[in-house]
CSV table of C-alpha atoms in Angstrom, one decimal:
chain,number,residue,atom,x,y,z
A,1025,UNK,CA,30.0,4.7,51.1
A,1026,UNK,CA,27.2,3.4,49.0
A,1027,UNK,CA,27.4,4.0,45.2
A,1028,UNK,CA,25.4,6.9,43.9
A,1029,UNK,CA,22.5,5.9,41.7
A,1030,UNK,CA,22.7,7.0,38.1
A,1031,UNK,CA,20.7,10.1,37.0
A,1032,UNK,CA,18.4,8.7,34.3
A,1033,UNK,CA,18.5,12.1,32.5
A,1034,UNK,CA,22.1,11.4,31.6
A,1035,UNK,CA,21.0,8.6,29.3
A,1036,UNK,CA,19.3,11.3,27.2
A,1037,UNK,CA,22.3,13.6,26.8
A,1038,UNK,CA,23.0,12.9,23.2
A,1039,UNK,CA,19.6,11.4,22.1
A,1040,UNK,CA,18.5,12.2,18.5
A,1041,UNK,CA,15.0,13.8,18.5
A,1042,UNK,CA,13.7,11.9,15.5
A,1043,UNK,CA,11.9,8.5,15.0
A,1044,UNK,CA,14.4,5.7,14.9
A,1045,UNK,CA,12.3,3.8,12.3
A,1046,UNK,CA,12.5,6.7,9.8
A,1047,UNK,CA,16.2,7.4,10.5
A,1048,UNK,CA,17.1,4.8,7.8
A,1049,UNK,CA,19.4,5.2,4.8
A,1050,UNK,CA,17.1,2.9,2.9
A,1051,UNK,CA,14.2,5.3,3.2
A,1052,UNK,CA,12.7,5.7,-0.3
A,1053,UNK,CA,12.5,9.0,-2.0
A,1054,UNK,CA,9.2,10.8,-2.4
A,1055,UNK,CA,6.9,10.5,-5.3
A,1056,UNK,CA,6.2,13.6,-7.4
A,1057,UNK,CA,3.4,15.9,-6.2
A,1058,UNK,CA,0.2,16.1,-8.2
A,1059,UNK,CA,0.3,18.9,-10.7
A,1060,UNK,CA,-2.9,19.5,-12.7
A,1061,UNK,CA,-6.0,17.4,-12.7
A,1062,UNK,CA,-6.3,13.7,-12.4
A,1063,UNK,CA,-9.2,11.3,-13.1
A,1064,UNK,CA,-9.6,7.8,-11.6
A,1065,UNK,CA,-11.9,5.1,-10.4
A,1066,UNK,CA,-10.8,5.3,-6.8
A,1067,UNK,CA,-9.1,8.0,-4.9
A,1068,UNK,CA,-7.4,7.1,-1.7
A,1069,UNK,CA,-6.6,10.0,0.6
A,1070,UNK,CA,-3.7,9.3,3.1
A,1071,UNK,CA,-0.4,7.4,2.6
A,1072,UNK,CA,-0.3,5.6,6.0
A,1073,UNK,CA,-1.3,2.0,6.6
A,1074,UNK,CA,-5.0,2.7,6.1
A,1075,UNK,CA,-4.6,4.3,2.7
A,1076,UNK,CA,-1.9,1.9,1.5
A,1077,UNK,CA,-3.8,-1.3,2.4
A,1078,UNK,CA,-6.9,0.2,0.7
A,1079,UNK,CA,-5.1,0.9,-2.5
A,1080,UNK,CA,-3.4,-2.5,-2.5
A,1081,UNK,CA,-6.5,-4.5,-1.8
A,1082,UNK,CA,-8.5,-2.5,-4.3
A,1083,UNK,CA,-6.0,-3.5,-7.0
A,1084,UNK,CA,-6.0,-7.1,-5.8
A,1085,UNK,CA,-9.8,-7.2,-6.0
A,1086,UNK,CA,-9.8,-5.6,-9.5
A,1087,UNK,CA,-6.5,-5.2,-11.3
A,1088,UNK,CA,-8.2,-3.0,-13.9
A,1089,UNK,CA,-9.4,-0.4,-11.3
A,1090,UNK,CA,-7.6,2.9,-11.8
A,1091,UNK,CA,-6.4,3.9,-8.3
A,1092,UNK,CA,-4.8,7.2,-7.2
A,1093,UNK,CA,-3.3,7.8,-3.7
A,1094,UNK,CA,-2.5,11.2,-2.4
A,1095,UNK,CA,-0.4,11.9,0.7
A,1096,UNK,CA,0.2,15.3,2.4
A,1097,UNK,CA,3.8,14.5,3.3
A,1098,UNK,CA,5.5,11.2,2.6
A,1099,UNK,CA,4.3,7.7,2.9
A,1100,UNK,CA,4.6,6.4,6.4
A,1101,UNK,CA,5.9,9.7,7.9
A,1102,UNK,CA,3.1,10.0,10.6
A,1103,UNK,CA,1.7,7.3,12.9
A,1104,UNK,CA,2.6,4.5,10.4
A,1105,UNK,CA,6.3,5.3,10.8
A,1106,UNK,CA,6.3,6.3,14.4
A,1107,UNK,CA,4.5,3.5,16.3
A,1108,UNK,CA,6.0,0.7,18.4
A,1109,UNK,CA,5.6,-2.0,15.7
A,1110,UNK,CA,3.1,-4.2,17.6
A,1111,UNK,CA,0.9,-5.8,14.9
A,1112,UNK,CA,-2.1,-7.3,16.7
A,1113,UNK,CA,-4.8,-9.6,15.5
A,1114,UNK,CA,-7.4,-8.0,17.9
A,1115,UNK,CA,-9.8,-5.6,16.1
A,1116,UNK,CA,-11.4,-4.5,19.4
A,1117,UNK,CA,-8.4,-3.3,21.4
A,1118,UNK,CA,-8.3,-6.5,23.4
A,1119,UNK,CA,-10.8,-9.2,24.5
A,1120,UNK,CA,-12.1,-7.2,27.5
A,1121,UNK,CA,-13.1,-4.2,25.4
A,1122,UNK,CA,-14.7,-6.4,22.7
A,1123,UNK,CA,-16.6,-8.4,25.3
A,1124,UNK,CA,-18.0,-5.2,26.9
A,1125,UNK,CA,-19.2,-3.7,23.6
A,1126,UNK,CA,-20.0,-6.6,21.3
A,1127,UNK,CA,-20.4,-9.8,23.4
A,1128,UNK,CA,-22.6,-11.5,20.8
A,1129,UNK,CA,-20.0,-11.3,18.0
A,1130,UNK,CA,-16.8,-11.5,20.0
A,1131,UNK,CA,-15.9,-14.9,18.7
A,1132,UNK,CA,-16.5,-13.8,15.1
A,1133,UNK,CA,-14.4,-10.7,15.7
A,1134,UNK,CA,-11.6,-12.7,17.1
A,1135,UNK,CA,-11.7,-15.1,14.1
A,1136,UNK,CA,-11.7,-12.2,11.6
A,1137,UNK,CA,-8.9,-10.6,13.4
A,1138,UNK,CA,-6.8,-13.7,13.3
A,1139,UNK,CA,-7.5,-14.1,9.6
A,1140,UNK,CA,-6.5,-10.4,9.1
A,1141,UNK,CA,-3.2,-10.9,10.8
A,1142,UNK,CA,-2.6,-14.0,8.7
A,1143,UNK,CA,-3.4,-11.9,5.6
A,1144,UNK,CA,-0.8,-9.3,6.6
A,1145,UNK,CA,1.8,-12.1,7.0
A,1146,UNK,CA,0.9,-13.5,3.7
A,1147,UNK,CA,1.1,-10.1,2.0
A,1148,UNK,CA,4.5,-9.5,3.5
A,1149,UNK,CA,5.7,-12.7,2.1
A,1150,UNK,CA,4.0,-12.4,-1.3
A,1151,UNK,CA,5.3,-8.9,-2.0
A,1152,UNK,CA,8.7,-9.4,-0.4
A,1153,UNK,CA,8.2,-6.7,2.2
A,1154,UNK,CA,11.4,-6.8,4.3
A,1155,UNK,CA,9.9,-5.4,7.6
A,1156,UNK,CA,11.4,-7.7,10.2
A,1157,UNK,CA,8.1,-9.5,10.7
A,1158,UNK,CA,8.2,-11.9,13.7
A,1159,UNK,CA,5.2,-13.8,15.1
A,1160,UNK,CA,6.5,-13.6,18.7
A,1161,UNK,CA,3.2,-12.8,20.6
A,1162,UNK,CA,2.9,-10.3,23.4
A,1163,UNK,CA,2.9,-10.6,27.1
A,1164,UNK,CA,0.7,-8.4,29.3
A,1165,UNK,CA,2.6,-8.0,32.6
A,1166,UNK,CA,1.4,-7.4,36.2
A,1167,UNK,CA,3.6,-5.0,38.1
A,1168,UNK,CA,1.2,-4.5,41.1
A,1169,UNK,CA,-0.5,-7.1,43.2
A,1170,UNK,CA,-4.0,-6.3,42.1
A,1171,UNK,CA,-3.0,-6.8,38.5
A,1172,UNK,CA,-2.0,-10.4,39.2
A,1173,UNK,CA,-5.6,-11.2,40.0
A,1174,UNK,CA,-6.8,-9.3,37.0
A,1175,UNK,CA,-4.5,-11.2,34.7
A,1176,UNK,CA,-5.6,-14.6,36.2
A,1177,UNK,CA,-9.2,-13.6,35.8
A,1178,UNK,CA,-8.6,-12.6,32.2
A,1179,UNK,CA,-6.9,-15.9,31.5
A,1180,UNK,CA,-9.9,-17.8,33.0
A,1181,UNK,CA,-12.3,-15.6,31.0
A,1182,UNK,CA,-10.6,-16.4,27.7
A,1183,UNK,CA,-10.5,-20.1,28.4
A,1184,UNK,CA,-14.3,-20.0,29.2
A,1185,UNK,CA,-14.9,-18.2,25.8
A,1186,UNK,CA,-12.9,-20.9,24.1
A,1187,UNK,CA,-10.2,-18.5,23.0
A,1188,UNK,CA,-6.9,-20.4,22.6
A,1189,UNK,CA,-3.3,-19.3,22.4
A,1190,UNK,CA,-3.1,-17.5,25.8
A,1191,UNK,CA,-0.9,-18.7,28.6
A,1192,UNK,CA,-0.8,-17.4,32.2
A,1193,UNK,CA,2.7,-17.1,33.6
A,1194,UNK,CA,3.4,-16.8,37.3
A,1195,UNK,CA,6.3,-14.7,38.6
A,1196,UNK,CA,9.0,-17.3,38.1
A,1197,UNK,CA,7.8,-18.4,34.7
A,1198,UNK,CA,7.6,-14.8,33.5
A,1199,UNK,CA,11.0,-13.9,34.8
A,1200,UNK,CA,12.4,-16.9,33.0
A,1201,UNK,CA,11.3,-15.3,29.8
A,1202,UNK,CA,12.2,-11.7,30.7
A,1203,UNK,CA,13.8,-10.7,33.9
A,1204,UNK,CA,12.8,-7.6,35.8
A,1205,UNK,CA,12.4,-7.2,39.6
A,1206,UNK,CA,9.1,-5.4,38.9
A,1207,UNK,CA,7.4,-8.3,37.1
A,1208,UNK,CA,4.9,-10.3,39.1
A,1209,UNK,CA,2.9,-12.3,36.5
A,1210,UNK,CA,2.1,-12.3,32.9
A,1211,UNK,CA,-0.5,-13.3,30.3
A,1212,UNK,CA,1.2,-14.4,27.0
A,1213,UNK,CA,-0.8,-14.1,23.8
A,1214,UNK,CA,1.3,-16.5,21.9
A,1215,UNK,CA,-0.3,-16.3,18.4
A,1216,UNK,CA,-2.2,-13.0,18.2
A,1217,UNK,CA,0.6,-10.4,17.9
A,1218,UNK,CA,3.6,-10.0,15.6
A,1219,UNK,CA,6.5,-7.6,15.9
A,1220,UNK,CA,7.7,-5.6,12.9
A,1221,UNK,CA,9.6,-2.6,11.6
A,1222,UNK,CA,6.6,-0.2,11.0
A,1223,UNK,CA,8.3,2.2,8.5
A,1224,UNK,CA,9.6,-0.7,6.4
A,1225,UNK,CA,6.1,-2.1,6.3
A,1226,UNK,CA,4.7,1.2,5.0
A,1227,UNK,CA,7.6,1.5,2.5
A,1228,UNK,CA,7.1,-2.1,1.3
A,1229,UNK,CA,3.3,-1.5,0.9
A,1230,UNK,CA,4.1,1.6,-1.1
A,1231,UNK,CA,6.4,-0.4,-3.5
A,1232,UNK,CA,3.8,-3.1,-3.8
A,1233,UNK,CA,1.1,-0.5,-4.7
A,1234,UNK,CA,3.3,1.0,-7.4
A,1235,UNK,CA,4.1,-2.4,-8.9
A,1236,UNK,CA,0.4,-3.0,-9.2
A,1237,UNK,CA,-0.2,0.3,-11.0
A,1238,UNK,CA,-1.4,2.6,-8.2
A,1239,UNK,CA,-0.5,6.2,-9.0
A,1240,UNK,CA,1.0,7.8,-5.8
A,1241,UNK,CA,1.4,11.5,-5.3
A,1242,UNK,CA,3.2,12.7,-2.2
A,1243,UNK,CA,3.4,16.2,-0.8
A,1244,UNK,CA,-0.1,16.5,-2.1
A,1245,UNK,CA,-2.6,17.3,0.7
A,1246,UNK,CA,-6.3,17.1,0.0
A,1247,UNK,CA,-8.0,20.3,1.2
A,1248,UNK,CA,-11.6,19.9,0.2
A,1249,UNK,CA,-14.0,17.1,-0.8
A,1250,UNK,CA,-17.2,17.7,-2.8
A,1251,UNK,CA,-19.7,15.8,-4.8
A,1252,UNK,CA,-19.2,16.2,-8.6
A,1253,UNK,CA,-21.8,14.6,-10.9
A,1254,UNK,CA,-21.7,10.8,-10.4
A,1255,UNK,CA,-18.5,11.0,-8.4
A,1256,UNK,CA,-16.5,13.2,-6.1
A,1257,UNK,CA,-13.7,15.8,-6.4
A,1258,UNK,CA,-10.8,16.6,-4.0
A,1259,UNK,CA,-8.9,19.8,-4.3
A,1260,UNK,CA,-5.1,19.8,-4.0
A,1261,UNK,CA,-2.6,22.6,-4.0
A,1262,UNK,CA,-1.9,22.4,-7.8
A,1263,UNK,CA,-5.0,20.7,-9.1
A,1264,UNK,CA,-7.9,18.4,-8.4
A,1265,UNK,CA,-8.7,14.7,-8.4
A,1266,UNK,CA,-12.0,13.6,-9.9
A,1267,UNK,CA,-13.0,10.1,-8.9
A,1268,UNK,CA,-16.0,7.8,-9.0
A,1269,UNK,CA,-15.3,6.9,-5.4
A,1270,UNK,CA,-13.0,7.9,-2.6
A,1271,UNK,CA,-11.6,6.2,0.6
A,1272,UNK,CA,-10.4,8.4,3.4
A,1273,UNK,CA,-7.4,7.1,5.5
A,1274,UNK,CA,-6.5,10.4,7.2
A,1275,UNK,CA,-7.2,9.1,10.7
A,1276,UNK,CA,-5.8,11.6,13.3
A,1277,UNK,CA,-5.8,14.5,10.9
A,1278,UNK,CA,-9.0,16.6,10.3
A,1279,UNK,CA,-11.4,14.5,8.2
A,1280,UNK,CA,-12.5,15.8,4.8
A,1281,UNK,CA,-16.0,14.8,6.1
A,1282,UNK,CA,-16.3,17.5,8.7
A,1283,UNK,CA,-19.1,15.8,10.7
A,1284,UNK,CA,-16.7,13.1,11.7
A,1285,UNK,CA,-14.2,15.4,13.5
A,1286,UNK,CA,-16.0,15.4,16.9
A,1287,UNK,CA,-15.4,11.6,17.1
A,1288,UNK,CA,-11.6,11.9,17.3
A,1289,UNK,CA,-9.4,13.3,20.1
A,1290,UNK,CA,-5.8,13.5,19.0
A,1291,UNK,CA,-3.5,12.4,21.8
A,1292,UNK,CA,0.3,12.3,21.8
A,1293,UNK,CA,2.3,9.3,22.7
A,1294,UNK,CA,6.1,9.2,23.3
A,1295,UNK,CA,8.9,6.7,22.7
A,1296,UNK,CA,12.5,6.1,23.6
A,1297,UNK,CA,14.9,3.6,21.8
A,1298,UNK,CA,18.2,2.5,23.4
A,1299,UNK,CA,21.5,2.1,21.7
A,1300,UNK,CA,22.1,-1.6,20.6
A,1301,UNK,CA,22.6,-3.9,23.6
A,1302,UNK,CA,25.7,-6.0,24.0
A,1303,UNK,CA,25.5,-9.7,24.3
A,1304,UNK,CA,26.1,-9.4,28.1
A,1305,UNK,CA,23.4,-6.8,28.5
A,1306,UNK,CA,20.9,-8.8,26.6
A,1307,UNK,CA,21.8,-11.9,28.7
A,1308,UNK,CA,21.2,-10.0,31.9
A,1309,UNK,CA,17.5,-9.6,31.1
A,1310,UNK,CA,16.9,-12.8,29.1
A,1311,UNK,CA,14.2,-12.0,26.5
A,1312,UNK,CA,15.4,-14.7,24.1
A,1313,UNK,CA,12.0,-15.2,22.4
A,1314,UNK,CA,11.7,-11.4,21.7
A,1315,UNK,CA,8.0,-11.1,22.7
A,1316,UNK,CA,6.3,-7.7,22.7
A,1317,UNK,CA,5.6,-6.6,26.3
A,1318,UNK,CA,3.1,-4.3,27.9
A,1319,UNK,CA,2.4,-3.7,31.5
A,1320,UNK,CA,-1.2,-3.9,32.8
A,1321,UNK,CA,-1.6,-0.4,34.3
A,1322,UNK,CA,-4.1,2.2,33.1
A,1323,UNK,CA,-1.1,4.3,32.3
A,1324,UNK,CA,1.0,1.5,30.7
A,1325,UNK,CA,4.3,1.1,29.1
A,1326,UNK,CA,4.9,-1.0,25.9
A,1327,UNK,CA,8.3,-2.3,25.0
A,1328,UNK,CA,10.0,-4.6,22.5
A,1329,UNK,CA,13.3,-5.5,20.9
A,1330,UNK,CA,14.3,-4.3,17.5
A,1331,UNK,CA,16.1,-6.4,14.9
A,1332,UNK,CA,19.4,-4.8,15.9
A,1333,UNK,CA,18.9,-5.5,19.7
A,1334,UNK,CA,17.7,-2.1,20.8
A,1335,UNK,CA,14.9,-1.8,23.3
A,1336,UNK,CA,12.0,0.4,22.3
A,1337,UNK,CA,10.3,1.8,25.4
A,1338,UNK,CA,7.1,3.9,25.1
A,1339,UNK,CA,3.8,4.8,26.5
A,1340,UNK,CA,2.7,5.9,30.0
A,1341,UNK,CA,2.0,9.6,29.3
A,1342,UNK,CA,-0.9,10.3,27.0
A,1343,UNK,CA,-1.0,14.1,26.2
A,1344,UNK,CA,-4.0,15.9,24.9
A,1345,UNK,CA,-3.7,19.5,23.8
A,1346,UNK,CA,-6.6,22.0,24.1
A,1347,UNK,CA,-8.6,22.2,20.9
A,1348,UNK,CA,-7.3,18.8,19.6
A,1349,UNK,CA,-4.8,20.3,17.1
A,1350,UNK,CA,-2.1,18.2,15.5
A,1351,UNK,CA,1.1,20.2,15.4
A,1352,UNK,CA,4.8,19.4,14.8
A,1353,UNK,CA,5.8,21.2,18.0
A,1354,UNK,CA,3.9,18.6,20.0
A,1355,UNK,CA,6.1,15.8,18.7
A,1356,UNK,CA,8.6,16.1,21.5
A,1357,UNK,CA,8.0,16.3,25.3
A,1358,UNK,CA,11.2,16.4,27.4
A,1359,UNK,CA,9.3,15.9,30.7
A,1360,UNK,CA,7.9,12.6,29.3
A,1361,UNK,CA,11.3,11.5,27.9
A,1362,UNK,CA,12.8,11.9,31.4
A,1363,UNK,CA,9.9,10.1,33.0
A,1364,UNK,CA,10.2,7.2,30.6
A,1365,UNK,CA,14.0,7.0,31.2
A,1366,UNK,CA,13.3,6.8,35.0
A,1367,UNK,CA,10.7,4.1,34.5
A,1368,UNK,CA,13.0,2.1,32.1
A,1369,UNK,CA,15.9,1.8,34.7
A,1370,UNK,CA,13.4,1.0,37.4
A,1371,UNK,CA,12.2,-1.9,35.3
A,1372,UNK,CA,15.7,-3.0,34.2
A,1373,UNK,CA,18.2,-1.8,36.8
A,1374,UNK,CA,20.7,-4.4,35.3
A,1375,UNK,CA,21.0,-2.1,32.3
A,1376,UNK,CA,22.2,0.9,34.2
A,1377,UNK,CA,24.5,3.0,31.9
A,1378,UNK,CA,22.6,2.2,28.7
A,1379,UNK,CA,21.9,5.3,26.6
A,1380,UNK,CA,19.0,6.2,24.5
A,1381,UNK,CA,19.8,6.9,20.8
A,1382,UNK,CA,16.4,8.2,19.7
A,1383,UNK,CA,13.3,9.9,21.2
A,1384,UNK,CA,10.1,11.0,19.5
A,1385,UNK,CA,6.4,11.3,19.7
A,1386,UNK,CA,3.3,11.5,17.5
A,1387,UNK,CA,-0.4,11.8,17.5
A,1388,UNK,CA,-2.9,8.9,17.9
A,1389,UNK,CA,-6.5,9.0,16.6
A,1390,UNK,CA,-8.3,8.2,19.8
A,1391,UNK,CA,-12.0,7.5,19.8
A,1392,UNK,CA,-14.3,6.8,22.7
A,1393,UNK,CA,-14.8,3.1,22.1
A,1394,UNK,CA,-11.0,2.4,21.7
A,1395,UNK,CA,-11.4,0.7,18.3
A,1396,UNK,CA,-12.1,1.8,14.7
A,1397,UNK,CA,-15.4,2.9,13.3
A,1398,UNK,CA,-16.6,3.0,9.7
A,1399,UNK,CA,-19.1,4.5,7.3
A,1400,UNK,CA,-19.9,6.3,4.1
A,1401,UNK,CA,-20.7,9.8,3.0
A,1402,UNK,CA,-21.6,11.6,-0.2
A,1403,UNK,CA,-24.3,9.1,-1.2
A,1404,UNK,CA,-22.1,6.1,-0.6
A,1405,UNK,CA,-19.4,7.3,-2.9
A,1406,UNK,CA,-17.0,8.0,0.0
A,1407,UNK,CA,-15.9,5.5,2.7
A,1408,UNK,CA,-14.0,6.1,5.8
A,1409,UNK,CA,-12.3,4.2,8.6
A,1410,UNK,CA,-10.8,5.9,11.6
A,1411,UNK,CA,-10.4,5.9,15.4
A,1412,UNK,CA,-7.9,3.0,15.7
A,1413,UNK,CA,-6.7,4.3,19.0
A,1414,UNK,CA,-3.2,2.9,18.8
A,1415,UNK,CA,-4.2,-0.4,17.2
A,1416,UNK,CA,-3.7,0.6,13.6
A,1417,UNK,CA,-0.7,-1.5,12.6
A,1418,UNK,CA,-2.9,-4.6,12.1
A,1419,UNK,CA,-6.5,-3.4,12.2
A,1420,UNK,CA,-6.1,-0.9,9.3
A,1421,UNK,CA,-6.0,-3.8,6.8
A,1422,UNK,CA,-9.4,-5.0,8.1
A,1423,UNK,CA,-10.6,-1.4,7.9
A,1424,UNK,CA,-9.4,-1.2,4.3
A,1425,UNK,CA,-11.5,-4.3,3.4
A,1426,UNK,CA,-14.5,-2.7,5.2
A,1427,UNK,CA,-14.2,0.5,3.2
A,1428,UNK,CA,-14.0,-1.4,-0.1
A,1429,UNK,CA,-17.0,-3.5,0.9
A,1430,UNK,CA,-19.0,-0.4,1.7
A,1431,UNK,CA,-18.0,1.3,-1.6
A,1432,UNK,CA,-19.1,-1.8,-3.5
A,1433,UNK,CA,-22.4,-1.8,-1.7
A,1434,UNK,CA,-21.9,-5.4,-0.7
A,1435,UNK,CA,-23.3,-7.3,2.3
A,1436,UNK,CA,-20.3,-9.2,3.6
A,1437,UNK,CA,-19.3,-10.9,6.8
A,1438,UNK,CA,-17.6,-7.6,7.7
A,1439,UNK,CA,-20.4,-5.1,6.9
A,1440,UNK,CA,-22.9,-7.2,8.8
A,1441,UNK,CA,-21.0,-6.8,12.1
A,1442,UNK,CA,-22.6,-4.6,14.7
A,1443,UNK,CA,-19.1,-3.2,15.3
A,1444,UNK,CA,-19.0,-2.0,11.7
A,1445,UNK,CA,-22.6,-0.7,11.7
A,1446,UNK,CA,-22.4,1.2,14.9
A,1447,UNK,CA,-20.4,4.3,15.9
A,1448,UNK,CA,-18.8,5.5,19.1
A,1449,UNK,CA,-20.0,8.4,21.1
A,1450,UNK,CA,-18.5,11.7,20.0
A,1451,UNK,CA,-16.3,13.7,22.4
A,1452,UNK,CA,-17.9,16.9,23.7
A,1453,UNK,CA,-16.8,20.3,22.4
A,1454,UNK,CA,-14.2,22.4,24.2
A,1455,UNK,CA,-13.8,23.4,27.0
A,1456,UNK,CA,-15.8,20.4,28.3
A,1457,UNK,CA,-13.6,18.0,26.3
A,1458,UNK,CA,-10.4,19.1,27.9
A,1459,UNK,CA,-11.9,19.2,31.4
A,1460,UNK,CA,-13.4,15.7,30.9
A,1461,UNK,CA,-10.1,14.3,29.6
A,1462,UNK,CA,-8.2,15.8,32.5
A,1463,UNK,CA,-10.6,14.3,35.1
A,1464,UNK,CA,-10.3,10.9,33.3
A,1465,UNK,CA,-6.5,11.0,33.3
A,1466,UNK,CA,-6.4,11.9,37.0
A,1467,UNK,CA,-8.9,9.2,37.8
A,1468,UNK,CA,-6.9,6.6,35.8
A,1469,UNK,CA,-3.8,7.5,37.8
A,1470,UNK,CA,-5.7,7.2,41.1
A,1471,UNK,CA,-6.9,3.8,40.0
A,1472,UNK,CA,-3.3,2.6,39.4
A,1473,UNK,CA,-2.3,3.9,42.8
A,1474,UNK,CA,-5.3,2.4,44.6
A,1475,UNK,CA,-5.4,-1.3,43.7
A,1476,UNK,CA,-7.2,-0.8,40.4
A,1477,UNK,CA,-10.3,0.6,42.1
A,1478,UNK,CA,-12.2,2.8,39.7
A,1479,UNK,CA,-13.8,5.9,41.1
A,1480,UNK,CA,-17.4,7.2,40.4
A,1481,UNK,CA,-16.2,9.1,37.4
A,1482,UNK,CA,-14.6,6.1,35.7
A,1483,UNK,CA,-17.6,3.9,36.6
A,1484,UNK,CA,-19.9,6.5,35.0
A,1485,UNK,CA,-17.8,6.6,31.8
A,1486,UNK,CA,-17.9,2.8,31.7
A,1487,UNK,CA,-21.6,2.8,32.0
A,1488,UNK,CA,-22.2,5.1,29.0
A,1489,UNK,CA,-19.4,3.6,26.9
A,1490,UNK,CA,-17.3,6.8,26.8
A,1491,UNK,CA,-13.6,6.3,27.3
A,1492,UNK,CA,-10.2,7.9,26.8
A,1493,UNK,CA,-7.1,5.8,26.3
A,1494,UNK,CA,-4.6,4.6,23.7
C-alpha cells in the first residue's frame, strides 16, 4: 500500500500567530510618548524605514538640525518589521517595470539604486547595526515552461542594456544551487539584492538616530497636519509638534495630506517561517549560498533562509479589503496560511514533516506604478514619499534623500528624475476600485494558468499604466 501523503495543514498545528522577526528577546523597549508641545526644525512622522532613514540622513547632512520623530506604535512594528528581508537595489520594482515607465533614465536609476544599496551596507557597518546583512543576490525562478522563455528574454534584454551582474541558470545549474523538482530555470541577480533581518535593521536605525540626537516619541500618532506661520503643526494625543518642516513616512496608513490617499491601495501579504532546519534537511535542498528566491508567476512566492536556518516562505495571495482600511484583524488569514503550506511542500517535498513556527501578515502600500512617488505640500514645507509596493526595505533610503532634497529646495540628480517629478495614476473610488482589483486578480491568475498570455483587461491596464501587484 502506498504511503499516505502528509496533510500540509498539520504543519500549522502549533504555529505562533506573530511575526518571527519581532518575536525577539532583544527587542528594544519603547520610547516615551510625547506629552505637551515640542518645537523642532524637522518633524518626521512614522517610525518605519522611511522615517528612520529620513531622520538619520537629516542629522548626517546637518548635525545641528533639531529633529523629532513620532511613531503611532513602536519603531518597526508594521511593514518594516514584518517583511521578508529582501533589500534590493532596484528603485523601480525591477528592470522591466523601469524600462516600461522611464526608458530614458533607466541606466541612471539602476546606478542610483546600486549606490543606495551600497549606502545601506555602509550605514549598517558604520553604526554597527547587527541585522544579518548578507549580499547574496536573488534568483528569479521559472516554474512553468513559458516562464523559461521570459527569463531568457529578460537576461538578453539586460545584457543589451549593459546591465551587469545577472546570470541565466538553466535547470541543472539552478538545481545545483537550490534543489526543487518544480524549478526549470533561473535568473540570478548576483549583486543587486541583500538579505537581512528587517526588524533588527529598524531597531539599529532607531539606536543610531538616538545617538545622533534625534528625539523619538513612540505611541504618539499624528492626527492632523496644518500650516502654522512659517512652519507646520501636527496634533498628537497629548500635545502638538511645531516644526519648520515635516517629512511624512506613514506609507500604507492614511496620509496626513488627504489628497494623497487615493493613490494608495493597502493590500495584505502573508508569510510562514519554518522551525530551524537540521543539517540533513538543509543538505537535501542545497541552498549553500543562501540567495533570496522568488518565482516568476504573477501570483508569486518569495522565500529565503534566516540566520538560524529557517525558511521564510511568503507571497502568492494578495488580499485587498473593501474600502482600503488597515485593521489588526486583517493581519491573519488562515486560508492563505494553508495554501502557502501546500505550495511549500510541493516546492520542497524532501522537507515533508517540517513544521511552521510562525505565521503573520501585514499591509503593503501599493500604488499603480509599482514604485514610490514623491512630492511636497503646504508650500514646500512638507515632503512625502510613499507607494513602495513591497520594495521599501532598500528604496526607502533613496526616498528619504529625495524628501530632504525637496525640503531643501535643491535641484539634485534625484529631484531632476522624471520618476521623482511624476506621479502614478490614482486608484478609482469604491466600489469601482474593488471591482477593478477583483478583475485584475482574476486576470493575473488566468495568465499564470494560460502560458502567461495576458487578456484584454490586463493589456488595457498595461496601456494606461495602471497596475495592481506587490
